[in-house]
Coordinates of C-alpha atoms in Angstrom, one line a residue:
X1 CA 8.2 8.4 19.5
X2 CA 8.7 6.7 22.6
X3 CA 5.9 4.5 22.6
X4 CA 7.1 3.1 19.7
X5 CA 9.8 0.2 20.9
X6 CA 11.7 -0.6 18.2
X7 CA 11.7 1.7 15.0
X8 CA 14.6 -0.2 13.6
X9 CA 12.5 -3.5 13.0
X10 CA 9.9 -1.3 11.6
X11 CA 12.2 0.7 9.2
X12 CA 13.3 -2.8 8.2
X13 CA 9.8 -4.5 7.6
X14 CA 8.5 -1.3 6.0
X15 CA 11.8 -1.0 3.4
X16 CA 10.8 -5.2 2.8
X17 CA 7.1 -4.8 2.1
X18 CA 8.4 -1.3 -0.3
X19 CA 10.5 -3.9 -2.0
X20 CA 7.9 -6.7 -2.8
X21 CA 5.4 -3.8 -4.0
X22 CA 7.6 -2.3 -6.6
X23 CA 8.7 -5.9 -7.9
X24 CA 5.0 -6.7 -7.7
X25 CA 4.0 -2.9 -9.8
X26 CA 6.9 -3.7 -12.3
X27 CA 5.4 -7.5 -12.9
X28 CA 1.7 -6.2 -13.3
X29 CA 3.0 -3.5 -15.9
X30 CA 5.0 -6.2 -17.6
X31 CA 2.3 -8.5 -17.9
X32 CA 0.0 -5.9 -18.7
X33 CA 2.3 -4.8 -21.4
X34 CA 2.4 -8.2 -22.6
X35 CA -1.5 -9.1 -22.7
X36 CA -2.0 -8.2 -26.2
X37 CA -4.1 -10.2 -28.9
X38 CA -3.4 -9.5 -32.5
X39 CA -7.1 -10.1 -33.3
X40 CA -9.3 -10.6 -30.6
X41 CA -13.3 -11.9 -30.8
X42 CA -16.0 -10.1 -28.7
X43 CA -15.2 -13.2 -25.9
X44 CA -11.5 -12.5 -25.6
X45 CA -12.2 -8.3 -25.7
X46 CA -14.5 -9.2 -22.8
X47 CA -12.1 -11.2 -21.2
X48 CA -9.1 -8.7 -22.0
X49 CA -11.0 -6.0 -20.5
X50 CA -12.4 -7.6 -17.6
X51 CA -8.9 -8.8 -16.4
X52 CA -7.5 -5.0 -17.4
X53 CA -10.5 -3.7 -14.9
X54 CA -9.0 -6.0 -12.3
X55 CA -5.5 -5.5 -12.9
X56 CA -5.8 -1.7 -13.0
X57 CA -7.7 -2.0 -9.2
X58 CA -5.0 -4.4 -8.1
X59 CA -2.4 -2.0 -9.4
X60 CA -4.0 1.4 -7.5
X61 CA -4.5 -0.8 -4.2
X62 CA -0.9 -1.9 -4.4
X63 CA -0.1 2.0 -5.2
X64 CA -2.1 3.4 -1.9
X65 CA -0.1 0.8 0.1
X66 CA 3.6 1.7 -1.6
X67 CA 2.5 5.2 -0.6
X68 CA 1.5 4.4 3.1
X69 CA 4.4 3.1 3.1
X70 CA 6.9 6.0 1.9
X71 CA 4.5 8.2 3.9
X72 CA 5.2 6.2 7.2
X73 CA 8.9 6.2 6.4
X74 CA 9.3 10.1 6.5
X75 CA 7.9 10.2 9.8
X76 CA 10.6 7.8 11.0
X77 CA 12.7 10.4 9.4
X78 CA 11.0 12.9 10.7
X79 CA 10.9 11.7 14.1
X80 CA 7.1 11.8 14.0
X81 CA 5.8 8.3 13.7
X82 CA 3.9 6.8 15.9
X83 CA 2.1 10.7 16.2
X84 CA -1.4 10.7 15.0
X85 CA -0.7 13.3 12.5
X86 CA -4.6 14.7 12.9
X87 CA -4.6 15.4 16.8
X88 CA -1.0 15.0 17.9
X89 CA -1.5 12.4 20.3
X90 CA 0.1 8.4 20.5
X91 CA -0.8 6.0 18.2
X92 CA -1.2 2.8 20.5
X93 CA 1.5 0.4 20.0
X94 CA -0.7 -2.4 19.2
X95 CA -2.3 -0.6 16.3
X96 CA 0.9 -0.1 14.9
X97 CA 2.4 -3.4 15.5
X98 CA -1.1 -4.8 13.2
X99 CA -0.9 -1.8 11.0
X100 CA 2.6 -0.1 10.5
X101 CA 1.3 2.4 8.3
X102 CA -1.0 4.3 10.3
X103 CA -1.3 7.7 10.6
X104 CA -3.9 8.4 13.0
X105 CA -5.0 7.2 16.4
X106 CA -8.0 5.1 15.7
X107 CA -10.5 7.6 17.2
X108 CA -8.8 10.0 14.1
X109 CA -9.2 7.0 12.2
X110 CA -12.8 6.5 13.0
X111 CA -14.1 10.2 12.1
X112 CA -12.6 9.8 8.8
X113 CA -14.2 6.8 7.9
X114 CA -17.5 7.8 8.7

């Protein structure tokens, strides 16, 4: 962890950017819960469904990033972030500074994505 400079700021950012996803999750399902025509035509059932299609995609994207998130918090707990946690070695600095959730080095990164 000791290429990492200062975990603190990252704890902090990370426990901010938790807290505007779960407001954000709770406001989707509200809305969602609240999107509800008594009797729809064909046009508003298209509409309905095409703005459920894109809510429900909005909703899992903001759900893999609340779960980077926890993820990269228990290896600040752990004592293990900044550790690609494929091959063991550093995460560079500047890849975490763009993306605090990482969990590989970007050659890790790179196999997986192919």
């Amino acid at each position: 962890m000791s290429n990492i400079p200062n975990t603190f700021t990252i704890r902090q950012n990370l426990l901010e950017q938790r807290t505007i996803l779960l407001k954000r999750l709770e406001s989707k399902e509200n809305l969602d819960r609240s999107n509800h025509l008594l009797n729809p035509d064909q046009a508003d059932r298209a509409l309905i469904s095409r703005d459920n299609d894109r809510a429900k995609r909005l909703i899992n994207h903001d759900q893999q990033q609340l779960d980077a998130i926890e993820q990269a918090l228990a290896r600040l707990d752990a004592g293990t972030y900044g550790i690609c946690t494929t091959c063991g070695q550093s995460i560079q600095p500047a890849r975490l500074e763009i993306m605090p959730t990482a969990a590989h080095c970007i050659d890790c990164q790179r196999l997986q994505d192919q």
